[in-house]
Protein backbone atom coordinates (compact mmCIF):
# COMPACT_ATOMS: atom_id res chain seq x y z
CA GLN A 1 0.00 0.00 0.00
CA PRO A 2 1.44 3.41 -0.92
CA ARG A 3 2.67 5.67 1.86
CA THR A 4 0.52 8.68 1.11
CA ILE A 5 -1.61 10.81 3.38
CA GLY A 6 -4.74 9.41 1.71
CA ALA A 7 -3.60 5.83 2.28
CA LYS A 8 -2.81 6.56 5.92
CA LEU A 9 -6.24 8.15 6.43
CA LYS A 10 -7.91 5.06 4.95
CA GLN A 11 -5.82 2.86 7.23
CA MET A 12 -6.86 4.93 10.26
CA LEU A 13 -10.52 4.74 9.27
CA ARG A 14 -10.32 0.95 8.90
CA ALA A 15 -8.66 0.68 12.31
CA LEU A 16 -11.42 2.74 13.93
CA GLN A 17 -14.07 0.60 12.24
CA MET A 18 -12.42 -2.55 13.51
CA GLU A 19 -12.20 -1.20 17.06
CA ARG A 20 -15.92 -0.44 17.02
CA ARG A 21 -16.84 -3.95 15.88
CA LEU A 22 -14.23 -6.20 17.47
CA SER A 23 -12.68 -6.67 20.90
CA LYS A 24 -8.94 -6.06 21.35
CA ARG A 25 -8.50 -9.83 21.65
CA GLU A 26 -10.27 -10.43 18.32
CA ILE A 27 -8.12 -7.79 16.60
CA LEU A 28 -4.95 -9.38 18.00
CA ASP A 29 -6.11 -12.85 16.90
CA LEU A 30 -6.73 -11.54 13.37
CA TYR A 31 -3.28 -9.94 13.24
CA LEU A 32 -1.55 -13.07 14.55
CA ASN A 33 -3.34 -15.25 12.00
CA TYR A 34 -2.85 -13.01 8.95
CA ALA A 35 0.39 -11.06 9.46
CA PRO A 36 2.80 -11.44 6.51
CA PHE A 37 6.06 -13.23 7.28
CA GLY A 38 7.66 -13.34 3.84
CA GLY A 39 6.98 -15.35 0.73
CA THR A 40 3.69 -17.18 1.09
CA VAL A 41 4.01 -17.51 4.88
CA GLN A 42 1.11 -15.89 6.68
CA GLY A 43 0.38 -15.97 10.42
CA VAL A 44 2.49 -16.68 13.47
CA GLU A 45 1.89 -20.43 13.58
CA ALA A 46 2.80 -20.87 9.91
CA ALA A 47 5.91 -18.70 10.34
CA SER A 48 6.95 -20.65 13.40
CA PHE A 49 6.82 -23.94 11.47
CA ALA A 50 8.31 -22.48 8.27
CA TYR A 51 11.32 -20.79 9.85
CA LEU A 52 11.84 -22.60 13.14
CA GLY A 53 10.30 -26.03 12.56
CA LYS A 54 8.03 -25.98 15.60
CA SER A 55 4.75 -24.73 16.98
CA ALA A 56 4.53 -21.16 18.21
CA ARG A 57 3.67 -22.54 21.66
CA SER A 58 7.16 -24.10 21.82
CA LEU A 59 9.18 -21.00 20.97
CA SER A 60 11.93 -19.63 23.16
CA LEU A 61 11.94 -15.93 24.00
CA ALA A 62 14.58 -15.27 21.32
CA GLU A 63 12.60 -17.18 18.68
CA ALA A 64 9.41 -15.33 19.57
CA ALA A 65 11.30 -12.02 19.33
CA LEU A 66 12.39 -12.94 15.81
CA LEU A 67 8.77 -13.52 14.80
CA VAL A 68 7.79 -10.18 16.37
CA ALA A 69 10.34 -8.38 14.19
CA LEU A 70 9.74 -10.25 10.94
CA PRO A 71 6.45 -8.64 9.75
CA GLN A 72 8.07 -5.18 9.85
CA ALA A 73 10.09 -6.03 6.73
CA PRO A 74 9.51 -9.67 5.77
CA SER A 75 11.53 -9.64 2.56
CA ARG A 76 14.57 -8.09 4.27
CA LEU A 77 14.40 -9.99 7.57
CA ARG A 78 13.64 -13.57 6.51
CA PRO A 79 16.00 -15.70 8.60
CA ASP A 80 16.43 -18.25 5.80
CA ARG A 81 17.67 -15.57 3.38
CA HIS A 82 19.08 -12.82 5.61
CA PRO A 83 20.22 -14.43 8.88
CA GLU A 84 22.35 -11.48 10.05
CA ALA A 85 19.58 -8.92 9.46
CA ALA A 86 17.10 -11.25 11.18
CA ARG A 87 19.43 -11.62 14.18
CA LYS A 88 19.86 -7.85 14.50
CA ALA A 89 16.10 -7.30 14.29
CA ARG A 90 15.54 -10.01 16.91
CA ASP A 91 18.13 -8.46 19.22
CA LYS A 92 16.46 -5.07 18.86
CA VAL A 93 13.17 -6.59 20.06
CA LEU A 94 14.91 -8.24 23.01
């Protein structure tokens, strides 16, 4: 999505609409299930299996921190393609 004032206003409007209709928990669940993690990987559980080979429930603190950072720039932070950038992003979260 382009970074224009119009696009940001639309994004804000959508966020307000969501907050009126959904609980904070429902919004968080939606984000965790649909956040982009690079390539065709979507959602925390899928990212956990794709990049770390295990369920999100089994992650260490460092592994969870990596998945927190990844959606910010999935193509630049994918641990399978850019391990050093992924490590730095993880460390920043920690």
